[in-house]
Coordinates of C-alpha atoms in Angstrom, one line a residue:
M60 CA -67.1 -10.1 -36.6
L61 CA -65.1 -6.9 -36.7
A62 CA -64.9 -6.8 -33.0
G63 CA -63.2 -10.1 -33.0
C64 CA -60.6 -8.8 -35.4
T65 CA -59.4 -6.0 -33.2
S66 CA -57.0 -8.4 -31.4
L67 CA -54.7 -10.4 -33.7
G68 CA -52.3 -13.0 -32.5
G69 CA -48.7 -11.6 -32.3
I70 CA -45.2 -12.1 -30.9
G71 CA -44.9 -8.8 -29.2
P72 CA -45.0 -5.1 -29.7
S73 CA -44.7 -3.7 -33.2
A74 CA -41.7 -1.5 -34.2
G75 CA -43.9 1.6 -33.9
K76 CA -45.0 0.7 -30.4
V77 CA -41.4 0.1 -29.3
L78 CA -40.3 3.5 -30.6
K79 CA -43.2 5.2 -28.9
S80 CA -42.1 3.7 -25.6
G81 CA -39.4 6.4 -25.3
D82 CA -39.6 8.5 -22.1
Q83 CA -42.1 6.1 -20.6
A84 CA -41.6 5.4 -16.9
V85 CA -40.0 2.1 -16.0
L86 CA -38.4 1.1 -12.7
S87 CA -38.4 4.7 -11.5
S88 CA -36.5 5.7 -14.6
Q89 CA -37.4 6.6 -18.2
V90 CA -37.0 4.4 -21.3
K91 CA -34.7 5.8 -23.9
V92 CA -34.5 4.7 -27.5
V93 CA -31.0 4.8 -29.0
D94 CA -30.0 4.2 -32.6
V95 CA -27.0 1.9 -33.1
D96 CA -24.6 3.9 -35.2
S97 CA -20.8 4.2 -35.3
A98 CA -20.7 6.6 -32.3
T99 CA -22.9 4.3 -30.3
V100 CA -20.7 1.3 -31.1
T101 CA -17.6 3.2 -30.1
R102 CA -19.0 4.2 -26.7
Q103 CA -20.1 0.6 -26.1
V104 CA -16.7 -0.9 -27.0
E105 CA -14.9 1.5 -24.7
A106 CA -17.4 1.1 -21.8
N107 CA -17.4 -2.7 -22.0
R108 CA -13.6 -3.0 -22.3
P109 CA -12.6 -5.3 -19.4
A110 CA -10.3 -3.9 -16.7
L111 CA -7.3 -6.1 -17.4
F112 CA -5.3 -7.7 -14.6
S113 CA -2.1 -6.6 -16.4
D114 CA -3.1 -3.0 -16.1
R115 CA -4.6 -3.0 -12.6
L116 CA -2.4 -5.6 -10.8
G117 CA 0.8 -5.4 -12.9
N118 CA 3.4 -8.1 -13.3
V119 CA 4.9 -7.6 -9.9
A120 CA 8.1 -9.2 -8.7
P121 CA 7.8 -12.3 -6.4
T122 CA 7.8 -11.2 -2.8
S123 CA 7.4 -14.6 -1.1
T124 CA 11.1 -14.5 0.0
V125 CA 10.2 -11.8 2.5
V126 CA 9.8 -13.0 6.0
G127 CA 6.4 -12.4 7.7
R128 CA 4.8 -12.7 11.1
G129 CA 4.3 -16.3 12.1
D130 CA 7.1 -17.7 9.9
V131 CA 9.5 -20.2 11.5
L132 CA 13.2 -19.5 11.0
E133 CA 16.4 -21.4 11.7
I134 CA 19.5 -19.3 12.4
T135 CA 23.0 -20.6 12.3
V136 CA 26.0 -18.5 13.3
V137 CA 29.5 -19.7 12.4
E138 CA 32.6 -18.1 13.9
A139 CA 36.0 -18.3 12.1
P140 CA 38.9 -19.6 14.2
P141 CA 40.2 -18.6 16.6
A142 CA 36.6 -18.5 18.0
V143 CA 36.0 -15.8 20.6
L144 CA 32.3 -15.7 21.3
Y145 CA 31.5 -19.4 20.6
S146 CA 34.7 -21.0 21.8
S147 CA 33.0 -23.3 24.3
G148 CA 29.9 -25.3 24.2
A149 CA 29.4 -24.5 20.5
T150 CA 28.9 -26.8 17.5
E151 CA 32.1 -27.6 15.8
T152 CA 31.8 -27.1 12.0
A153 CA 34.5 -28.8 9.9
L154 CA 35.6 -26.8 6.9
R155 CA 35.7 -28.7 3.6
N156 CA 37.8 -28.5 0.5
P157 CA 36.1 -28.7 -2.9
L158 CA 36.6 -32.5 -3.0
G159 CA 34.8 -32.9 0.2
A160 CA 37.8 -34.0 2.4
T161 CA 37.7 -32.7 6.0
N162 CA 40.4 -31.8 8.5
I163 CA 42.4 -29.8 6.0
Q164 CA 46.0 -29.5 7.2
G165 CA 46.7 -26.2 8.9
V166 CA 43.1 -25.3 9.1
T167 CA 41.3 -25.2 12.4
S168 CA 37.6 -26.2 12.5
A169 CA 35.2 -23.3 12.8
R170 CA 32.7 -23.2 15.7
G171 CA 29.1 -22.1 15.4
W172 CA 25.8 -21.9 17.0
S173 CA 22.4 -22.9 15.8
S174 CA 19.2 -21.5 17.3
P175 CA 16.1 -23.5 18.1
Q176 CA 13.5 -22.9 15.5
Q177 CA 12.1 -19.4 16.1
V178 CA 8.6 -18.1 15.3
V179 CA 8.6 -14.4 14.1
D180 CA 6.5 -12.8 16.8
L181 CA 3.6 -10.3 16.5
D182 CA 6.1 -7.4 16.6
G183 CA 7.8 -9.0 13.6
K184 CA 11.0 -9.8 15.6
I185 CA 13.3 -12.7 16.5
F186 CA 16.0 -13.0 19.2
V187 CA 19.6 -13.9 18.7
P188 CA 22.0 -14.2 21.7
F189 CA 24.6 -11.4 21.8
A190 CA 22.8 -9.7 18.9
G191 CA 19.5 -9.0 20.6
S192 CA 16.1 -8.5 19.2
I193 CA 16.3 -8.5 15.4
P194 CA 13.5 -7.1 13.1
A195 CA 12.5 -9.9 10.7
A196 CA 9.1 -9.2 9.3
G197 CA 9.2 -7.5 5.9
R198 CA 12.8 -8.4 5.3
T199 CA 14.5 -11.1 3.3
P200 CA 16.7 -13.8 5.0
R201 CA 19.7 -12.1 3.4
D202 CA 18.7 -8.8 5.1
I203 CA 18.4 -10.5 8.4
E204 CA 21.8 -12.2 8.0
R205 CA 23.5 -8.9 7.3
D206 CA 21.9 -7.3 10.3
I207 CA 23.0 -10.1 12.7
V208 CA 26.6 -10.0 11.3
A209 CA 26.7 -6.2 11.9
R210 CA 25.5 -6.7 15.5
L211 CA 28.0 -9.4 16.2
A212 CA 30.9 -7.3 14.9
G213 CA 33.4 -6.7 17.7
K214 CA 32.0 -9.6 19.7
A215 CA 32.6 -12.6 17.4
H216 CA 35.6 -13.3 15.2
D217 CA 34.6 -12.9 11.5
P218 CA 31.0 -14.2 12.1
Q219 CA 29.1 -15.8 9.2
V220 CA 25.3 -16.1 9.5
M221 CA 22.7 -18.3 7.7
V222 CA 19.0 -17.7 8.1
R223 CA 16.6 -20.3 6.6
R224 CA 12.8 -20.2 6.6
I225 CA 11.5 -23.5 7.8
A226 CA 7.8 -22.8 7.7
N227 CA 5.9 -20.3 5.6
A228 CA 3.0 -18.8 7.6
A229 CA 2.7 -15.4 6.0
A230 CA 3.2 -15.7 2.2
N231 CA 0.0 -17.4 1.2
V232 CA -3.0 -16.8 -1.0
T233 CA -6.5 -18.0 -0.4
V234 CA -8.4 -19.8 -3.1
L235 CA -12.2 -20.0 -2.9
G236 CA -15.2 -20.7 -5.1
D237 CA -15.8 -23.3 -7.8
V238 CA -12.5 -25.1 -7.7
G239 CA -11.5 -28.6 -6.6
Q240 CA -10.2 -27.7 -3.2
N241 CA -10.7 -24.4 -1.4
G242 CA -7.9 -23.4 1.0
R243 CA -4.7 -21.4 1.6
Y244 CA -1.8 -22.1 -0.7
P245 CA 1.8 -21.0 -0.1
L246 CA 3.9 -18.8 -2.3
S247 CA 7.5 -19.6 -3.0
A248 CA 10.5 -17.7 -4.5
H249 CA 9.3 -19.1 -7.8
G250 CA 6.6 -16.4 -7.9
E251 CA 3.4 -18.4 -8.5
R252 CA 1.1 -17.0 -11.1
L253 CA -2.7 -17.0 -11.1
L254 CA -3.3 -20.1 -13.2
E255 CA -0.6 -22.1 -11.3
I256 CA -2.5 -21.4 -8.0
I257 CA -5.9 -22.3 -9.6
A258 CA -4.3 -25.6 -10.9
A259 CA -2.9 -26.3 -7.4
A260 CA -6.4 -25.9 -6.0
G261 CA -7.7 -28.6 -8.4
G262 CA -8.7 -26.3 -11.3
P263 CA -12.1 -24.9 -12.1
K264 CA -15.1 -27.3 -11.9
Q265 CA -16.9 -25.7 -14.8
A266 CA -15.8 -24.9 -18.4
L267 CA -13.4 -22.0 -18.8
S268 CA -16.0 -20.2 -21.0
K269 CA -18.5 -20.3 -18.1
S270 CA -16.2 -19.2 -15.3
V271 CA -14.8 -15.9 -14.1
V272 CA -11.9 -15.3 -11.8
Q273 CA -11.8 -12.6 -9.1
I274 CA -8.7 -11.3 -7.4
E275 CA -9.0 -9.3 -4.2
R276 CA -5.9 -7.3 -3.3
N277 CA -5.6 -4.4 -0.9
Q278 CA -9.4 -4.2 -0.5
Q279 CA -9.9 -3.8 -4.2
T280 CA -11.6 -6.4 -6.4
Y281 CA -10.8 -7.2 -10.0
V282 CA -12.7 -9.6 -12.3
L283 CA -12.0 -11.2 -15.7
P284 CA -13.4 -14.2 -17.6
L285 CA -11.2 -17.2 -16.9
S286 CA -11.1 -18.0 -20.6
L287 CA -9.5 -14.6 -21.2
V288 CA -6.8 -15.2 -18.6
S289 CA -6.0 -18.6 -20.3
R290 CA -5.8 -17.0 -23.7
D291 CA -3.7 -13.9 -22.8
P292 CA -0.5 -14.7 -20.9
A293 CA -0.3 -11.1 -19.7
Q294 CA -3.4 -11.6 -17.5
N295 CA -1.8 -14.6 -15.8
V296 CA -0.3 -12.2 -13.2
T297 CA 2.0 -13.0 -10.3
L298 CA 0.2 -13.3 -7.0
L299 CA 1.2 -11.6 -3.8
P300 CA 0.8 -12.7 -0.2
N301 CA -2.8 -12.3 1.2
D302 CA -4.4 -12.2 -2.3
V303 CA -7.8 -13.8 -2.4
V304 CA -8.6 -15.7 -5.6
T305 CA -12.2 -16.6 -6.2
V306 CA -13.4 -18.7 -9.2
L307 CA -17.1 -18.3 -9.9
F308 CA -19.5 -20.1 -12.2
Q309 CA -20.9 -17.4 -14.4
P310 CA -22.9 -18.5 -17.4
Y311 CA -23.8 -15.7 -19.8
S312 CA -27.1 -15.7 -21.8
F313 CA -29.5 -13.5 -23.7
T314 CA -33.1 -13.9 -24.6
S315 CA -34.2 -14.1 -28.2
L316 CA -37.8 -13.1 -28.9
G317 CA -39.9 -12.2 -31.9
A318 CA -39.6 -13.0 -35.6
S319 CA -36.4 -14.9 -35.4
G320 CA -35.4 -18.5 -36.0
S321 CA -35.4 -19.2 -32.3
N322 CA -37.4 -17.8 -29.4
S323 CA -35.4 -19.0 -26.4
E324 CA -32.7 -18.2 -23.9
I325 CA -29.4 -18.6 -25.7
M326 CA -26.1 -19.2 -23.9
F327 CA -22.9 -17.4 -24.9
E328 CA -19.2 -17.4 -23.9
G329 CA -19.0 -14.1 -22.1
P330 CA -17.5 -10.7 -22.9
G331 CA -16.6 -10.2 -26.5
F332 CA -19.8 -11.7 -27.9
T333 CA -21.3 -9.4 -30.6
L334 CA -24.7 -8.6 -32.0
A335 CA -23.7 -10.3 -35.3
Q336 CA -22.9 -13.5 -33.5
A337 CA -26.2 -13.2 -31.5
L338 CA -28.3 -12.9 -34.7
G339 CA -26.5 -15.9 -36.2
R340 CA -27.1 -18.0 -33.0
M341 CA -30.8 -16.9 -33.1
G342 CA -31.1 -18.4 -36.6
G343 CA -31.3 -14.9 -38.2
L344 CA -34.4 -13.1 -39.1
Q345 CA -37.5 -14.9 -40.6
D346 CA -37.7 -13.4 -44.1
T347 CA -41.4 -13.9 -44.3
R348 CA -42.2 -12.2 -41.0
S349 CA -39.4 -9.9 -39.7
N350 CA -39.0 -6.2 -39.9
V351 CA -35.4 -5.5 -40.9
K352 CA -35.9 -2.0 -39.5
G353 CA -37.3 -3.4 -36.3
V354 CA -34.5 -5.2 -34.5
F355 CA -34.2 -4.0 -30.9
I356 CA -32.0 -4.8 -27.8
F357 CA -33.6 -4.1 -24.4
R358 CA -31.0 -3.5 -21.7
L359 CA -30.6 -1.8 -18.3
E360 CA -27.6 0.2 -19.2
N361 CA -24.8 1.8 -17.2
P362 CA -24.8 5.6 -17.8
S363 CA -21.1 5.6 -18.6
A364 CA -21.9 3.7 -21.8
L365 CA -24.3 6.4 -23.1
D366 CA -24.1 9.8 -24.7
P367 CA -24.1 12.4 -21.9
A368 CA -27.0 14.1 -23.7
T369 CA -29.1 10.9 -23.2
V370 CA -28.2 10.7 -19.6
A371 CA -28.8 14.3 -18.8
G372 CA -32.0 14.8 -16.7
T373 CA -32.9 11.1 -16.8
P374 CA -33.6 9.5 -13.4
L375 CA -31.8 6.3 -12.7
T376 CA -33.2 3.0 -11.4
A377 CA -32.5 1.8 -7.9
D378 CA -29.3 0.1 -9.0
G379 CA -28.1 3.1 -11.0
K380 CA -29.1 2.0 -14.5
I381 CA -31.2 3.5 -17.4
P382 CA -33.6 1.4 -19.4
I383 CA -32.4 1.6 -23.0
V384 CA -33.9 0.2 -26.2
Y385 CA -31.2 0.0 -28.9
R386 CA -32.6 0.1 -32.4
I387 CA -30.8 -1.6 -35.3
N388 CA -31.8 -0.9 -38.9
L389 CA -30.5 -4.0 -40.9
S390 CA -31.7 -2.5 -44.2
D391 CA -28.6 -0.2 -44.0
P392 CA -25.5 -2.2 -45.1
K393 CA -23.3 -0.1 -42.7
T394 CA -25.2 -1.6 -39.8
L395 CA -23.8 -5.0 -40.5
F396 CA -20.3 -3.6 -39.7
N397 CA -21.6 -2.0 -36.6
A398 CA -23.2 -5.4 -35.6
Q399 CA -19.8 -7.0 -35.7
Q400 CA -18.6 -4.7 -32.9
F401 CA -21.7 -4.0 -30.8
P402 CA -21.4 -6.1 -27.6
I403 CA -24.1 -8.3 -26.3
K404 CA -24.3 -8.4 -22.5
N405 CA -25.6 -10.9 -20.0
R406 CA -29.4 -10.8 -19.7
D407 CA -30.0 -8.7 -22.8
V408 CA -33.3 -9.2 -24.7
V409 CA -33.0 -9.2 -28.5
Y410 CA -36.4 -8.6 -30.1
I411 CA -37.3 -8.7 -33.8
S412 CA -40.6 -7.2 -34.6
N413 CA -43.0 -8.3 -37.3
A414 CA -43.1 -6.5 -40.6
P415 CA -46.2 -4.2 -40.9
L416 CA -47.5 -6.3 -43.8
V417 CA -47.6 -9.4 -41.6
D418 CA -50.3 -8.0 -39.3
F419 CA -52.2 -6.8 -42.4
N420 CA -52.0 -10.3 -43.9
K421 CA -53.2 -11.8 -40.7
F422 CA -56.2 -9.4 -40.7
L423 CA -56.8 -10.2 -44.4
G424 CA -56.7 -13.9 -43.7
I425 CA -59.3 -13.7 -40.9
I426 CA -61.6 -11.5 -43.0
S427 CA -61.2 -13.8 -46.0
S428 CA -61.9 -17.0 -44.1
T429 CA -64.9 -15.4 -42.4
I430 CA -66.4 -14.0 -45.6
F431 CA -65.9 -17.2 -47.6
S432 CA -67.4 -19.2 -44.8
V433 CA -70.5 -17.1 -44.8
V434 CA -70.7 -17.3 -48.6
G435 CA -70.3 -21.1 -48.4
V436 CA -73.2 -21.3 -45.9
V437 CA -75.4 -19.0 -48.1
N438 CA -74.7 -21.0 -51.2
S439 CA -75.5 -24.2 -49.4
V440 CA -79.0 -23.0 -48.6
P441 CA -81.5 -24.2 -51.2

């Protein structure tokens, strides 16, 4: 009978066994037990603070007015009368007064020349007769106009130049991922922002709370929850040519185990979700079973989020993490304030151990039922 009582049903390790797991080998590393106090919470908040788009990418000025390789330009040169360079075979351009009447008395029509549409070549240049090869890539249309005027000085009489971009081949962003339509989208002088481009691509297919947005710029990648971008206008940054925007479906969840109101995988809305919210979503602690000093969070943690003394001499897992068990003592009122700041991360395991008396009561119940069963059998024998 006693041999059968050595193994009682349970929900997981006791608080004592969890605490004794410190320094045990797991995934080529060592388990560390860390108490959740004010210092721990401060380190966690700093380490889990997202890298904001506004800090990393800045609110840059629109650059889509800059001409790039592959753009198609239309160039018009108008020469004031008396025309010298374009006096024959040129397009006659009538000057207009503010009311729109043409052929103003005493004013001779100006003559001009319009080029066929030109594609900016691989060297970033275009060709204008009598002006030669003109650098175009990386310059605005106004810069190109001034350059052509300077080159025609002394050849044409008071030349006026207009450069217009017909087709935009260089100032584009690429949108990929979980949106309505993947593709390349042009930028204009308006200076399109992140949410405008995502909307142009058909918007995210999933809820904002379950999506993250990634911006790749200059071989660097930056990621934020899409819900944060929608809430904070500063994160809705202006995009630049060649940016790659990727919207990803990223549901966040943690696992609730032990003496709680719910043993299950629980979804949450992403960064900013706290331990206090997690305990509430779990249904709290079961007051007849749970150990208020035995609430634990199991996590493969980044070393940057830990006290250097904890990290020192501890081998890392293959992906550079340390197995950490965070211990929360809910019998201390100060812990409830810490719980409102301590962040829960994706794939955390929140475990609530049984109170020591629960296992004793189980044992007592088994012994009592066995003894009383034997007594009942004995009493039934005549």
